Short mmCIF file of C-alpha atoms in Angstrom, two decimals:
data_model
loop_
_atom_site.label_atom_id
_atom_site.label_comp_id
_atom_site.label_asym_id
_atom_site.label_seq_id
_atom_site.Cartn_x
_atom_site.Cartn_y
_atom_site.Cartn_z
CA MET A 1 114.49 95.82 114.95
CA ARG A 2 114.71 97.95 111.81
CA GLU A 3 112.97 96.73 108.65
CA ILE A 4 112.42 98.18 105.20
CA ILE A 5 109.27 97.07 103.41
CA PHE A 6 109.95 97.64 99.72
CA ASP A 7 108.67 97.10 96.21
CA THR A 8 109.84 97.58 92.65
CA GLU A 9 108.13 98.10 89.32
CA THR A 10 109.93 97.06 86.16
CA THR A 11 109.82 97.32 82.37
CA GLY A 12 109.06 93.58 82.12
CA LEU A 13 109.67 90.20 83.72
CA ASP A 14 113.24 89.35 82.63
CA SER A 15 115.75 90.71 85.14
CA ARG A 16 118.62 90.27 82.66
CA ASP A 17 117.05 92.45 79.97
CA ASP A 18 114.42 94.57 81.70
CA ARG A 19 115.02 97.41 84.15
CA VAL A 20 113.74 98.72 87.47
CA ILE A 21 111.60 101.81 86.85
CA GLU A 22 110.23 102.43 90.34
CA LEU A 23 111.70 101.67 93.76
CA GLY A 24 110.03 102.47 97.03
CA GLY A 25 110.42 101.58 100.67
CA VAL A 26 108.96 102.32 104.10
CA GLU A 27 111.00 102.08 107.30
CA LEU A 28 109.65 100.22 110.33
CA VAL A 29 111.27 100.07 113.76
CA ASN A 30 109.89 97.41 116.07
CA ARG A 31 107.15 96.84 113.47
CA PHE A 32 105.90 100.44 113.51
CA PRO A 33 106.33 102.97 110.68
CA THR A 34 108.81 105.72 111.49
CA GLY A 35 107.64 108.07 108.76
CA LYS A 36 110.87 107.62 106.80
CA THR A 37 110.31 106.60 103.21
CA PHE A 38 112.20 106.21 99.96
CA HIS A 39 110.67 106.59 96.52
CA HIS A 40 112.00 107.19 93.03
CA TYR A 41 110.80 106.71 89.51
CA ILE A 42 113.82 105.57 87.50
CA ASN A 43 114.73 106.21 83.87
CA PRO A 44 115.25 102.81 82.17
CA GLN A 45 117.79 104.32 79.77
CA GLY A 46 116.07 103.44 76.53
CA ARG A 47 114.58 100.10 77.59
CA ALA A 48 110.97 99.96 76.40
CA ILE A 49 108.20 99.13 78.86
CA HIS A 50 106.35 95.96 77.88
CA ALA A 51 102.61 96.52 77.41
CA GLU A 52 101.85 93.76 79.92
CA ALA A 53 104.00 95.43 82.58
CA GLN A 54 102.48 98.84 81.90
CA ALA A 55 99.01 97.33 82.28
CA VAL A 56 100.01 96.22 85.80
CA HIS A 57 101.71 99.38 87.09
CA GLY A 58 100.44 102.12 84.77
CA ILE A 59 103.86 103.73 84.36
CA SER A 60 104.65 105.00 80.85
CA ALA A 61 107.88 106.03 79.15
CA ALA A 62 106.63 109.63 79.29
CA ASP A 63 106.32 109.35 83.08
CA LEU A 64 110.01 108.45 83.28
CA ALA A 65 111.41 111.16 81.00
CA GLY A 66 113.89 113.24 82.96
CA LYS A 67 113.89 110.92 85.97
CA PRO A 68 117.21 109.78 87.49
CA THR A 69 118.92 106.57 86.43
CA PHE A 70 119.43 103.68 88.82
CA ALA A 71 123.08 104.71 89.11
CA GLU A 72 121.96 108.13 90.31
CA ILE A 73 119.76 106.79 93.13
CA VAL A 74 121.64 103.66 94.23
CA GLU A 75 123.73 105.31 96.96
CA GLU A 76 120.62 106.90 98.49
CA TRP A 77 118.89 103.47 98.45
CA LEU A 78 121.89 101.75 100.04
CA ALA A 79 122.05 104.39 102.79
CA PHE A 80 118.28 104.07 103.41
CA THR A 81 118.45 100.27 103.73
CA ASP A 82 121.81 100.00 105.52
CA GLY A 83 121.57 97.62 108.47
CA ALA A 84 117.87 96.89 107.97
CA LYS A 85 116.13 93.60 107.29
CA LEU A 86 114.42 93.78 103.89
CA VAL A 87 110.81 92.64 103.46
CA ALA A 88 108.95 92.25 100.16
CA HIS A 89 106.07 90.32 98.62
CA ASN A 90 107.51 87.96 95.98
CA ALA A 91 110.97 89.06 97.08
CA THR A 92 112.74 86.74 94.63
CA PHE A 93 111.43 88.92 91.78
CA ASP A 94 112.41 92.24 93.39
CA ILE A 95 115.79 91.07 94.66
CA GLY A 96 116.57 89.49 91.29
CA PHE A 97 116.08 92.84 89.56
CA LEU A 98 117.94 94.82 92.22
CA ASN A 99 120.86 92.41 92.12
CA VAL A 100 121.20 92.75 88.34
CA GLU A 101 121.13 96.55 88.71
CA PHE A 102 123.73 96.35 91.51
CA GLY A 103 125.89 94.05 89.40
CA ARG A 104 125.85 96.50 86.49
CA LEU A 105 127.27 99.12 88.86
CA GLY A 106 129.78 96.89 90.65
CA HIS A 107 127.89 96.83 93.96
CA PRO A 108 127.60 93.67 96.10
CA VAL A 109 124.37 91.75 95.63
CA ILE A 110 121.73 91.06 98.26
CA ASP A 111 121.59 87.52 99.63
CA ASN A 112 118.04 86.28 98.98
CA GLY A 113 118.21 84.32 102.24
CA LEU A 114 118.44 87.55 104.21
CA VAL A 115 115.15 88.90 102.87
CA VAL A 116 111.72 88.14 104.32
CA ASP A 117 109.33 87.16 101.53
CA THR A 118 105.71 87.70 102.53
CA LEU A 119 104.58 85.55 99.59
CA ALA A 120 106.18 82.57 101.33
CA LEU A 121 104.28 83.49 104.50
CA ALA A 122 100.88 83.87 102.81
#
């Protein structure tokens, strides 16, 4: 079984107005890491980072200068996750943000029911 354990960092808490600024994942096959990973810092295209969010993740606007946009990394992410079960802690938050980003680009959204949320298991 192939799984991708993933996480996002964002400019704030509102998926409609804030943006994903970091996306990372680790591939597991039969519950063991394969060594394949995905990681990008993402330019929020002018969206300011809320002070509260920056206090959590430590990512500043200066850190994101010159980084790719979500549109520039989305195909790589979709290829990395293709056919895998997705796993995240507080997945509703992460999937909510990813789905808004996908929607902006005309990509199909992820069904929350197909994602394992480790927060629900804790």
